[in-house]
Tab-separated table of C-alpha atoms and ligand atoms in Angstrom:
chain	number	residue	atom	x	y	z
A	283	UNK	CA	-37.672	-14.948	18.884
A	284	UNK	CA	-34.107	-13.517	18.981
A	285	UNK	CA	-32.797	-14.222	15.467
A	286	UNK	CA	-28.938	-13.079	16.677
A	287	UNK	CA	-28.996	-14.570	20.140
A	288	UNK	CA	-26.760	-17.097	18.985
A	289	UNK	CA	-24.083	-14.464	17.338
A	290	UNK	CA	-21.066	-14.186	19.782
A	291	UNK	CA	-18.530	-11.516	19.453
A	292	UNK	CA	-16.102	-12.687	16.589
A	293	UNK	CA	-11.935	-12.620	17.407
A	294	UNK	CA	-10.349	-9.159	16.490
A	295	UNK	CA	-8.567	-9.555	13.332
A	296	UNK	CA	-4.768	-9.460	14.237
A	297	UNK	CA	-4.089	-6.851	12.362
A	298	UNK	CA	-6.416	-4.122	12.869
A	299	UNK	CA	-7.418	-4.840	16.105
A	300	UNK	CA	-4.398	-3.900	17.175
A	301	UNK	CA	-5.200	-0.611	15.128
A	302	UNK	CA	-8.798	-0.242	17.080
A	303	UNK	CA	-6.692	-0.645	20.093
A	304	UNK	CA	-4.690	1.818	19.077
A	305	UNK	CA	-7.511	4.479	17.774
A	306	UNK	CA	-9.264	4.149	21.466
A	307	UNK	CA	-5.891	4.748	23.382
A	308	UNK	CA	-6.375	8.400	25.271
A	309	UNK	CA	-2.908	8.950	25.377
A	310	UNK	CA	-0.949	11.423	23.910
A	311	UNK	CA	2.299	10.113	22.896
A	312	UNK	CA	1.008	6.954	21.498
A	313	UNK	CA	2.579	5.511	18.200
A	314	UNK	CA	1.247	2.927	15.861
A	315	UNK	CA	3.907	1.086	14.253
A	316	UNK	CA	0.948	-1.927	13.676
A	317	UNK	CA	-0.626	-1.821	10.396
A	318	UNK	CA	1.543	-1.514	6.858
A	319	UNK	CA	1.272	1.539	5.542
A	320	UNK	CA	3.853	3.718	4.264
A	321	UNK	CA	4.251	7.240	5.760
A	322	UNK	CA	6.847	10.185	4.825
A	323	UNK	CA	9.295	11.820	6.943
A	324	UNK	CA	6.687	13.903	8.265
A	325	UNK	CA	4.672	10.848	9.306
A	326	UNK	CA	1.872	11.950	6.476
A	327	UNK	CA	0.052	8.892	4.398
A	328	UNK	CA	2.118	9.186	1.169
A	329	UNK	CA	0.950	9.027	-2.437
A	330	UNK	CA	3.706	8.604	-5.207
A	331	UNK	CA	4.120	11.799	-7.207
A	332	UNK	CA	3.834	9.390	-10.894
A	333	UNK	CA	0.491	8.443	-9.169
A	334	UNK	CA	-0.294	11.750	-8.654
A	335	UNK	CA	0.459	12.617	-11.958
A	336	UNK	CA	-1.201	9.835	-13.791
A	337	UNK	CA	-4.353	10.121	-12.170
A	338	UNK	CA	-4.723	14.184	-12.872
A	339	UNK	CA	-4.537	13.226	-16.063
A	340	UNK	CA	-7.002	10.461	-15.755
A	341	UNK	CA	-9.204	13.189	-15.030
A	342	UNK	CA	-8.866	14.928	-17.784
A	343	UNK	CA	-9.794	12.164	-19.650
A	344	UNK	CA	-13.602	11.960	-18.463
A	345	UNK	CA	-13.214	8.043	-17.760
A	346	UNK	CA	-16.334	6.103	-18.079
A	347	UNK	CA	-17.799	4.650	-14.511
A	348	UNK	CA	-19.731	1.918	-16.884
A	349	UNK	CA	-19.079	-1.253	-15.318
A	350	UNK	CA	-15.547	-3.233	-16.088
A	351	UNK	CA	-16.102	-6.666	-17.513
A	352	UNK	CA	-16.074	-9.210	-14.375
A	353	UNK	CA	-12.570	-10.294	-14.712
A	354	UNK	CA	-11.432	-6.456	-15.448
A	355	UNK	CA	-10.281	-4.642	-18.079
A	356	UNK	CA	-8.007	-6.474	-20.770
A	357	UNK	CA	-5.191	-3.373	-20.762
A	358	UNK	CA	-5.773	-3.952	-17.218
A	359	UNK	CA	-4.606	-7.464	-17.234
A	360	UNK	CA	-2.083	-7.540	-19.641
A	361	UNK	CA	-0.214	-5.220	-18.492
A	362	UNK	CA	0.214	-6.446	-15.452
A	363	UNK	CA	1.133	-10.166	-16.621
A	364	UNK	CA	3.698	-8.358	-18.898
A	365	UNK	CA	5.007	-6.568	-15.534
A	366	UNK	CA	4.792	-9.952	-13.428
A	367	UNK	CA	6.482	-12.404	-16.497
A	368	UNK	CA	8.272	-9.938	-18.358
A	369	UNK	CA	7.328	-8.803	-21.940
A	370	UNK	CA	9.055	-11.831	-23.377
A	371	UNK	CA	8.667	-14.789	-21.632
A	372	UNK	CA	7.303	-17.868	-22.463
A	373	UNK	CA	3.814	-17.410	-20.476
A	374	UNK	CA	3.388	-13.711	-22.349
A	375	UNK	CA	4.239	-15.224	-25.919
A	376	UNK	CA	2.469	-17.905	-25.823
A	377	UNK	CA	-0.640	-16.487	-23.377
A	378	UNK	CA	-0.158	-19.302	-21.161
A	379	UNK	CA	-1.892	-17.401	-18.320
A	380	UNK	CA	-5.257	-16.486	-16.757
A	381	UNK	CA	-5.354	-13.189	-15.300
A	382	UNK	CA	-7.865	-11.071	-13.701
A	383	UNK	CA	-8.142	-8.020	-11.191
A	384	UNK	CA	-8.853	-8.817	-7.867
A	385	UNK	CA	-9.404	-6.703	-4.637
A	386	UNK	CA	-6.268	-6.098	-3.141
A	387	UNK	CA	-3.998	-8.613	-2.552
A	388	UNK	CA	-6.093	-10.281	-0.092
A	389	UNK	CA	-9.529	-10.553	-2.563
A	390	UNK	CA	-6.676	-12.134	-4.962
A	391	UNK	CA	-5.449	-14.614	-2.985
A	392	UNK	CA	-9.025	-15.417	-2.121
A	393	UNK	CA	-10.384	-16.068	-5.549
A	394	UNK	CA	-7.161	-18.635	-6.115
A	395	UNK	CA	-8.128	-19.999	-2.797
A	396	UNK	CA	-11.582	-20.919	-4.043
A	397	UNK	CA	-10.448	-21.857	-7.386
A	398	UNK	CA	-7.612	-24.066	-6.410
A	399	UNK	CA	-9.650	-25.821	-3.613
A	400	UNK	CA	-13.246	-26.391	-5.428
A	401	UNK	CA	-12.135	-26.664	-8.864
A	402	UNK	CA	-8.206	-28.708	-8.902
A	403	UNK	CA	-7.801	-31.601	-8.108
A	404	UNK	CA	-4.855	-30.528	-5.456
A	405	UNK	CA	-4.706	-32.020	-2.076
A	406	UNK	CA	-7.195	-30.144	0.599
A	407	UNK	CA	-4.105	-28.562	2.170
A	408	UNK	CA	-2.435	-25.568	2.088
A	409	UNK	CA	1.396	-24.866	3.654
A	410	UNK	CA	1.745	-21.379	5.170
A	411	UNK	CA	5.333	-20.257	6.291
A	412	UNK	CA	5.384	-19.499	9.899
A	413	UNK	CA	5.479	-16.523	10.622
A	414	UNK	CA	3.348	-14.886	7.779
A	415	UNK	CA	1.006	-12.068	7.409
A	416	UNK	CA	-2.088	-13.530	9.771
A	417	UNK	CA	-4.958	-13.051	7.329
A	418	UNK	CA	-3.534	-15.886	4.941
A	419	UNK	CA	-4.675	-18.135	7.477
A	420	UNK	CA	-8.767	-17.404	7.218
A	421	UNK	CA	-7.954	-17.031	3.373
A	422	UNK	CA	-7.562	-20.580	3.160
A	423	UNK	CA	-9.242	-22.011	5.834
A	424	UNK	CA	-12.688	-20.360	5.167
A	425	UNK	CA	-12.066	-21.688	1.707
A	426	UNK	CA	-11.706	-25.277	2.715
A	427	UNK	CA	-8.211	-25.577	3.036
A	428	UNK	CA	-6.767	-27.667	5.677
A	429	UNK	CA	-3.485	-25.400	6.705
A	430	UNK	CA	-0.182	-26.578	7.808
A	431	UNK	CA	2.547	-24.434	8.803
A	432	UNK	CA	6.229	-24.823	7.250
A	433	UNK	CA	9.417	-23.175	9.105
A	434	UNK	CA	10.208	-20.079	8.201
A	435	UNK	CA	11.734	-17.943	10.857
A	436	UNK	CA	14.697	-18.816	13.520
A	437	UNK	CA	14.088	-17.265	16.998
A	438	UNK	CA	17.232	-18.292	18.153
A	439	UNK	CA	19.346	-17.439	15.018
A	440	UNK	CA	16.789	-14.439	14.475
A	441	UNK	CA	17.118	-15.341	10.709
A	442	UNK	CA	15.710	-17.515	7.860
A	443	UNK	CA	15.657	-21.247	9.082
A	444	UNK	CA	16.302	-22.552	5.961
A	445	UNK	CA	17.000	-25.955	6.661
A	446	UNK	CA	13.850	-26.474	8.890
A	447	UNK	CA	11.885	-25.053	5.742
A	448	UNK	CA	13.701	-27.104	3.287
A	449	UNK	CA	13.194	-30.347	5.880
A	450	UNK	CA	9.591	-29.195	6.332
A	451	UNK	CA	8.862	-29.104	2.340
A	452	UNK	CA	10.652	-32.693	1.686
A	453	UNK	CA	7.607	-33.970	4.509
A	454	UNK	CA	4.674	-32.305	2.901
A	455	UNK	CA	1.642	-34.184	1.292
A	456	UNK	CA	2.646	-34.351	-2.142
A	457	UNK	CA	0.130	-32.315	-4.330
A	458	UNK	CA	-0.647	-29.613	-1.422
A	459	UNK	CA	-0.665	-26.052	-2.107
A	460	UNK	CA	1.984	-23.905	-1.033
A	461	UNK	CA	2.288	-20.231	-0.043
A	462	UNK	CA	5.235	-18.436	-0.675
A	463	UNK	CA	6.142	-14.556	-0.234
A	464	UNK	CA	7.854	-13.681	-3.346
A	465	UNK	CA	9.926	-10.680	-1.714
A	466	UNK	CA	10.196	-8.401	1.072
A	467	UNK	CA	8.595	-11.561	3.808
A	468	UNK	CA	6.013	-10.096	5.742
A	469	UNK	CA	6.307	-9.739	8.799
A	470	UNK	CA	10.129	-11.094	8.824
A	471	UNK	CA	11.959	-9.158	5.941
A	472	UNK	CA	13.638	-12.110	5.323
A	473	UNK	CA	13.893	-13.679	2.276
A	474	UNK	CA	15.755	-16.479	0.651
A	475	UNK	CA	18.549	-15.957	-1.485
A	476	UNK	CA	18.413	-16.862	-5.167
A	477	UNK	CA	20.213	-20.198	-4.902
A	478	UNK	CA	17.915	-20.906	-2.012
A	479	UNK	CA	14.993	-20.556	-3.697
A	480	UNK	CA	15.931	-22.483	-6.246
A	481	UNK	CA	16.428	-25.355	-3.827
A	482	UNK	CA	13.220	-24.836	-2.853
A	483	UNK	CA	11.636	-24.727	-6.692
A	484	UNK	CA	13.115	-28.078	-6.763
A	485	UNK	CA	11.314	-29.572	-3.988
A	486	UNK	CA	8.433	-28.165	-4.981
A	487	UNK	CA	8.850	-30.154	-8.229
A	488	UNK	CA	9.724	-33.078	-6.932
A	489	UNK	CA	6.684	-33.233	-4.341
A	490	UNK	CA	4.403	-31.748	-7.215
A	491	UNK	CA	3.455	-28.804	-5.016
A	492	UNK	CA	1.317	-26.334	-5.760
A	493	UNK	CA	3.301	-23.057	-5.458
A	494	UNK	CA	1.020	-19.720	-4.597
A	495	UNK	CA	2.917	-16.735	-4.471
A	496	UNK	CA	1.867	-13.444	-2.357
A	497	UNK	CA	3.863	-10.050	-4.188
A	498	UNK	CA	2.958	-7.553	-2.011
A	499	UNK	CA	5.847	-5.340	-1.308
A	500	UNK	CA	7.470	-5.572	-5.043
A	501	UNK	CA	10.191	-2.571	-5.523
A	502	UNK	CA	10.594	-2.224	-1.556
A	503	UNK	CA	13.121	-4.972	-0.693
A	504	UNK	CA	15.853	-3.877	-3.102
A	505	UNK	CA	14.732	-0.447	-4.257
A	506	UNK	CA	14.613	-1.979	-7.856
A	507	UNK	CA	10.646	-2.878	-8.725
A	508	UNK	CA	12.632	-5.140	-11.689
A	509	UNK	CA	15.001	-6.789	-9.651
A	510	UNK	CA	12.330	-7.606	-6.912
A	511	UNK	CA	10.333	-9.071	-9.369
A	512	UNK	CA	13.035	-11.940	-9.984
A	513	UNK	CA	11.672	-14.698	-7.992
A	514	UNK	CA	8.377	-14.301	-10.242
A	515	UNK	CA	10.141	-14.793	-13.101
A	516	UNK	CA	12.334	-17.382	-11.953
A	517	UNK	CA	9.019	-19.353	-10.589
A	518	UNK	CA	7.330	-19.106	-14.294
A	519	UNK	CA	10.204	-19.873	-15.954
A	520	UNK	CA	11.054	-23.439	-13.754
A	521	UNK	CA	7.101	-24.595	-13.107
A	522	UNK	CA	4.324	-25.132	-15.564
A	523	UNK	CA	1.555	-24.451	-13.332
A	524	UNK	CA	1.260	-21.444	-10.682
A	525	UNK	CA	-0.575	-18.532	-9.089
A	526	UNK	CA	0.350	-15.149	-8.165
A	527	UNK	CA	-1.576	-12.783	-6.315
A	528	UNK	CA	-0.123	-9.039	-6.531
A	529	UNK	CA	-1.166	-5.988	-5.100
A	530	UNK	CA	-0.047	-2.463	-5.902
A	531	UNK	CA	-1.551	-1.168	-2.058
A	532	UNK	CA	2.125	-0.570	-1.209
A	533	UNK	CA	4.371	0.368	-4.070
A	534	UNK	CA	2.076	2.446	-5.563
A	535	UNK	CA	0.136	3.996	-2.528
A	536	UNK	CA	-3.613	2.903	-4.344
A	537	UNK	CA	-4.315	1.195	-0.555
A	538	UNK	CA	-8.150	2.234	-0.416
A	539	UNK	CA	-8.345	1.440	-4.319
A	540	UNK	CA	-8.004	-1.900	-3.357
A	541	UNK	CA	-6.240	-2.966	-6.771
A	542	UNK	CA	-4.215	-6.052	-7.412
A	543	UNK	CA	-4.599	-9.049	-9.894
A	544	UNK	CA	-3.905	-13.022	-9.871
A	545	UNK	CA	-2.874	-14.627	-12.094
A	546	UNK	CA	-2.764	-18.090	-12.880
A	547	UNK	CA	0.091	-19.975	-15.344
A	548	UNK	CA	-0.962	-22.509	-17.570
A	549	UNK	CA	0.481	-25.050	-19.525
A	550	UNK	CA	-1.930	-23.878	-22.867
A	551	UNK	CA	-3.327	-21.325	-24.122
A	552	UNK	CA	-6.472	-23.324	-23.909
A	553	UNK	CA	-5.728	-24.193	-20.847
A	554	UNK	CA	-5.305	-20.939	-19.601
A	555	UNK	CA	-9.161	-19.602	-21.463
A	556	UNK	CA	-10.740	-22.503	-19.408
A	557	UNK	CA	-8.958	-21.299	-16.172
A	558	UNK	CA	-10.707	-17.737	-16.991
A	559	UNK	CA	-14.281	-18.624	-17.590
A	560	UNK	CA	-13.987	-20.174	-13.907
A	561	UNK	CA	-12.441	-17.481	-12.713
A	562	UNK	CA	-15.100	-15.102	-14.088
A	563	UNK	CA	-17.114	-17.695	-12.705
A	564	UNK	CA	-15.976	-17.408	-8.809
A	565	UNK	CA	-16.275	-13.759	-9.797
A	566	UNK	CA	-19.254	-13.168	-10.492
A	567	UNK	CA	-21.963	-14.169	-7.487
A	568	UNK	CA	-18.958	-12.591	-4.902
A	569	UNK	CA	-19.171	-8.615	-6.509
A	570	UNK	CA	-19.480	-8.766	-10.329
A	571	UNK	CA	-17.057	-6.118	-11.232
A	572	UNK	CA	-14.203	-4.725	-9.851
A	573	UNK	CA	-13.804	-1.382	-9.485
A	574	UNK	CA	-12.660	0.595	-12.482
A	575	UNK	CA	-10.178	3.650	-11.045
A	576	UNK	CA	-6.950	1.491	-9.686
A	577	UNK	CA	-7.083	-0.408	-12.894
A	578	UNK	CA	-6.788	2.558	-15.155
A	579	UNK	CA	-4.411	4.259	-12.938
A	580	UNK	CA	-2.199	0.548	-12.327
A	581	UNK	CA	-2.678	-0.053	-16.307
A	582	UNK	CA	-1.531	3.610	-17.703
A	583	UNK	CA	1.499	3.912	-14.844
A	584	UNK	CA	2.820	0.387	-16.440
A	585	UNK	CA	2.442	1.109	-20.135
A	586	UNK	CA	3.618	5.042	-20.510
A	587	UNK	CA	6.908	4.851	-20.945
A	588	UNK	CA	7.550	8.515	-18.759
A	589	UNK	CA	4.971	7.294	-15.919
A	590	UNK	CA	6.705	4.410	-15.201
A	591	UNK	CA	10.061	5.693	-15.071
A	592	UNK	CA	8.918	8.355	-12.793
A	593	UNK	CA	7.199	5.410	-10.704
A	594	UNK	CA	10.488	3.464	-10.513
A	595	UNK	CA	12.297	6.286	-9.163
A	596	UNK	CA	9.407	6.864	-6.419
A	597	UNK	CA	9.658	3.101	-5.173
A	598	UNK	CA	12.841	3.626	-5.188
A	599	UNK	CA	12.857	6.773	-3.094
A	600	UNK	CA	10.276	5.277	-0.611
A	601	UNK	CA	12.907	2.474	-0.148
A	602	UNK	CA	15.066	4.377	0.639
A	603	UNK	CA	14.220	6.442	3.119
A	604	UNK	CA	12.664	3.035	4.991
A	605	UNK	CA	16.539	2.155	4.863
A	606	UNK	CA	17.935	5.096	5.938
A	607	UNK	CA	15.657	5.071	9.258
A	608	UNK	CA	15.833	1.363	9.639
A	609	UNK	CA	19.690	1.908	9.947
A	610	UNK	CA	19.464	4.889	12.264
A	611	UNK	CA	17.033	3.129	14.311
A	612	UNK	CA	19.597	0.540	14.970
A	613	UNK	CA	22.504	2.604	15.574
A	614	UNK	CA	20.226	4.046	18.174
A	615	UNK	CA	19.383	0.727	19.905
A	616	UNK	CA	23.234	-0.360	19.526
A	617	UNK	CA	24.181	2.894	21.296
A	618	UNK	CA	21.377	2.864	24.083
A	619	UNK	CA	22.159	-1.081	24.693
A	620	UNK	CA	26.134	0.143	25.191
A	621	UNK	CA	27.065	-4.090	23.641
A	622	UNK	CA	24.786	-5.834	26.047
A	623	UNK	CA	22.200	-6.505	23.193
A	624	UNK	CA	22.660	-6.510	19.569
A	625	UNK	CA	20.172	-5.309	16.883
A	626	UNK	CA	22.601	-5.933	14.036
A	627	UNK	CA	20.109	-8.897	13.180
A	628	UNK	CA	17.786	-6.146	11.726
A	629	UNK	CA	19.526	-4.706	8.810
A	630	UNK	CA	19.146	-7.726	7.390
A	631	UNK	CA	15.604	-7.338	6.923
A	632	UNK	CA	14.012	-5.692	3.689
A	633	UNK	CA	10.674	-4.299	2.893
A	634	UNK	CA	8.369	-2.322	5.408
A	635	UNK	CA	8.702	-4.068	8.345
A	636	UNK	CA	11.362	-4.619	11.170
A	637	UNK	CA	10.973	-7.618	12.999
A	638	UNK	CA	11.928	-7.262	16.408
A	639	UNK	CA	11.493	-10.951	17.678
A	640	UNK	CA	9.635	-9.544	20.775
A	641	UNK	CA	7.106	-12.214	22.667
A	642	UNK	CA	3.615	-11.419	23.073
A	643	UNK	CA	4.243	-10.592	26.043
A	644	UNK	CA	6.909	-7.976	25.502
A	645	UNK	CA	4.464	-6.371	22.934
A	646	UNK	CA	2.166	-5.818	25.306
A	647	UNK	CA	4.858	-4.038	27.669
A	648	UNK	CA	5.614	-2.141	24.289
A	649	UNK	CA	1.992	-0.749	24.582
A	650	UNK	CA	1.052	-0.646	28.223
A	651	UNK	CA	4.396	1.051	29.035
A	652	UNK	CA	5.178	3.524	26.042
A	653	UNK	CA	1.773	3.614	24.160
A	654	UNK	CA	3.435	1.946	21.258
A	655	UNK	CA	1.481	-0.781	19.375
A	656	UNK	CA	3.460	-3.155	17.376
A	657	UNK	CA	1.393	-6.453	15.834
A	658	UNK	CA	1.594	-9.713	18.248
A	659	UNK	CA	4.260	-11.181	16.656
A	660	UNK	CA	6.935	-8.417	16.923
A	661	UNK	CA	6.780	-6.661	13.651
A	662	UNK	CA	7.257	-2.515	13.579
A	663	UNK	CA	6.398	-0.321	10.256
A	664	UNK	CA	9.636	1.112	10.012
A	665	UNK	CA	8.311	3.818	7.359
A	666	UNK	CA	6.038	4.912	10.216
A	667	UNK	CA	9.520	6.166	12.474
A	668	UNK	CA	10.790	9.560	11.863
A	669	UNK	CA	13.012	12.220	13.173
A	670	UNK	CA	10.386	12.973	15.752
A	671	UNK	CA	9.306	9.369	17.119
A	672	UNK	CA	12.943	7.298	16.838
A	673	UNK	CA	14.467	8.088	19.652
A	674	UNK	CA	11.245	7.414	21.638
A	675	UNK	CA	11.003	4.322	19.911
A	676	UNK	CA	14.102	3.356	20.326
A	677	UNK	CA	13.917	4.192	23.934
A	678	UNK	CA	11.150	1.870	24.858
A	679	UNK	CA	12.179	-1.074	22.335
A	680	UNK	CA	15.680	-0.922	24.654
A	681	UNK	CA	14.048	-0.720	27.593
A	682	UNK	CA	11.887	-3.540	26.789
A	683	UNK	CA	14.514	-5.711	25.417
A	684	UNK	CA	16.521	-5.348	28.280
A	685	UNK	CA	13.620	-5.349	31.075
A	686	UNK	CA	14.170	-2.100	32.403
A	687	UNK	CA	10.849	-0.613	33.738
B	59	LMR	C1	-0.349	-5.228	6.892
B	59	LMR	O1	0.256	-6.307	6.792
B	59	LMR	O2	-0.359	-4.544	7.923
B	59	LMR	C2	-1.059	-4.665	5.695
B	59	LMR	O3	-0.894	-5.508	4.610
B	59	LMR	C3	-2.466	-4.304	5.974
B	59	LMR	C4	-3.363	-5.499	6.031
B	59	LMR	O4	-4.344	-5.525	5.297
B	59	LMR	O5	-3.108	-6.418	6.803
């Protein structure tokens, strides 16, 4: 008897098997502009100096390691619905929201997933915006969801194809779930504008959709955390009813602390204490607690007045300097392609990505010819290029746009 005999090898995730790929690779110029992670001019991982701060004096503070109540700790979780809705909204003052930690952004999305599909009475599908970050595809599907793809990105206009998403929402199944990115679209860096996305909020409210947002990359599309957190707002204040799953992975550098939150809007209070117990519910048989250091570092960064100040001006330093290189990388590529190619199309994009609108296949020249590893659908981590890699970079992405090789 062979108990695994009928275990074949699973698919690489899209994502980091691209890092394996990458790890394995003997040689010595390669780059990985793959996974999202933000990295300083000197190419070292990066940890914001208020983090820095707040946690040393976490430590001094001889924090317990008893275990955090299943849906996390309550300064936890308000302050981070005060950061999502603002201190005065409507869902704050009148607690019209469920809100718990979660693992990252992806163990977020994955409670709502199970919540929304075994416990509301939604339709069984979910609409994902194509192109998206892969993972929210097994996020929904191994929770039951049927998924369905809405346009999101023009390969011919290399920009938002709004009309195709707008046509695509007026044809979905009314009472499906929808994903949204609320800023900083990964892996496009495109986002709506505000009068577009109010367009779509009125779709969505005509076809009594379900809107989930992912906030992943909050402070990096504008430089301003507040002004990135607009669509949020805007959502909570047009719908009754919505989730958001947030993660503080990126803008605060806490990417191994795995720390992030969802949060539900309600229509009650009551409402909203019912929606709780079942989270705690979901909770509970997956990993009982979350962990208890991200939360007191997110939760004292939000509410000291001199932390968070200090934090705003890191995001917005980190922003920056993606800005500054994305720019220089394209005034590299504009120079190299002499006006037989334009890359103007990328300074349009915000957040941590550029995205190059490569084909598979010119990924895979990307690797096999420069040792460069970009994810299969053309996205780069621009905060991975520095003075030392761009002109490499932009090098091979030339030659590969161009087919010279
Ligand atoms: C990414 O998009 O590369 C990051 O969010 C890392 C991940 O977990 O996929």
């Amino acid at each position: 008897m062979n108990w695994f005999s009928c275990v074949v090898r699973a698919e690489s995730d899209k994502i980091y098997g691209v890092q394996e790929e990458y790890v394995n690779d003997k040689r010595d110029n390669k780059i990985n502009l793959s996974i999202g992670v933000f990295r300083d001019q000197n190419g070292q991982s990066f940890v914001p100096q208020s983090v820095i701060n707040c946690e040393q004096m976490l430590f001094t503070k001889n924090c317990s390691k008893e275990y955090a109540p299943i849906e996390g700790f309550k300064d936890f979780r308000q302050s981070v619905a005060k950061f999502i809705y603002g201190e005065d909204s409507d869902v704050i003052i009148n607690e019209r929201h469920a809100t718990v930690q979660g693992l990252g952004g992806t163990g977020s999305l994955r409670i709502g997933a199970i919540f929304l599909y075994e416990l509301v009475s939604v339709n069984k599908t979910v609409y994902i915006p194509y192109q998206t970050w892969s993972p929210h595809n097994q996020v929904f599907s191994n929770s039951g969801f049927q998924i369905k793809h809405y346009r999101y990105w023009n390969q011919r206009t290399l920009n938002l194809d709004f009309e195709g998403l707008i046509n695509d929402f007026e044809n979905m199944i009314d009472y499906s779930v929808v994903v949204l990115h609320s800023i900083a679209h990964n892996p496009t860096g495109i986002d709506p504008t505000l009068d577009q996305w109010n367009q779509i909020i009125d779709v969505i409210q005509r076809k009594k959709l379900f809107p989930f947002l992912d906030c992943a990359y909050q402070g990096f599309a504008s430089g301003d955390l507040q002004r990135d957190g607009v669509v949020n707002t805007l959502f909570a204040k047009r719908v009754n009813q919505m989730a958001i799953a947030m993660t503080f992975a990126k803008n605060m550098g806490l990417y191994g602390d795995r720390i992030g939150a969802l949060s539900i809007v309600c229509q009650t209070k009551q409402e909203a204490h019912n929606v709780l117990t079942q989270l705690k519910a979901i909770i509970r048989p997956i990993y009982s607690h979350p962990p208890n250091w991200g939360a007191l570092v997110v939760h004292h960064l939000l509410s000291d007045h001199h932390l968070r100040s200090q934090w705003f001006i890191d995001v917005n330093n980190m922003y920056t300097r993606i800005q500054d290189i994305r720019n220089q990388l394209i005034n590299e590529l504009n120079r190299l392609s002499d006006g037989k190619t334009n890359w103007d199309f990328m300074a349009n994009q915000r957040g941590m990505y550029g995205f190059t609108g490569f084909s598979q296949t010119q990924v895979f020249q990307l690797k096999q010819q420069f040792a460069i590893y970009a994810t299969l659908d053309g996205r780069i981590n621009i905060a991975v290029i520095n003075q030392n890699n761009i002109k490499h970079i932009a090098y091979a992405m030339h030659c590969i746009k161009l087919q010279i090789m």
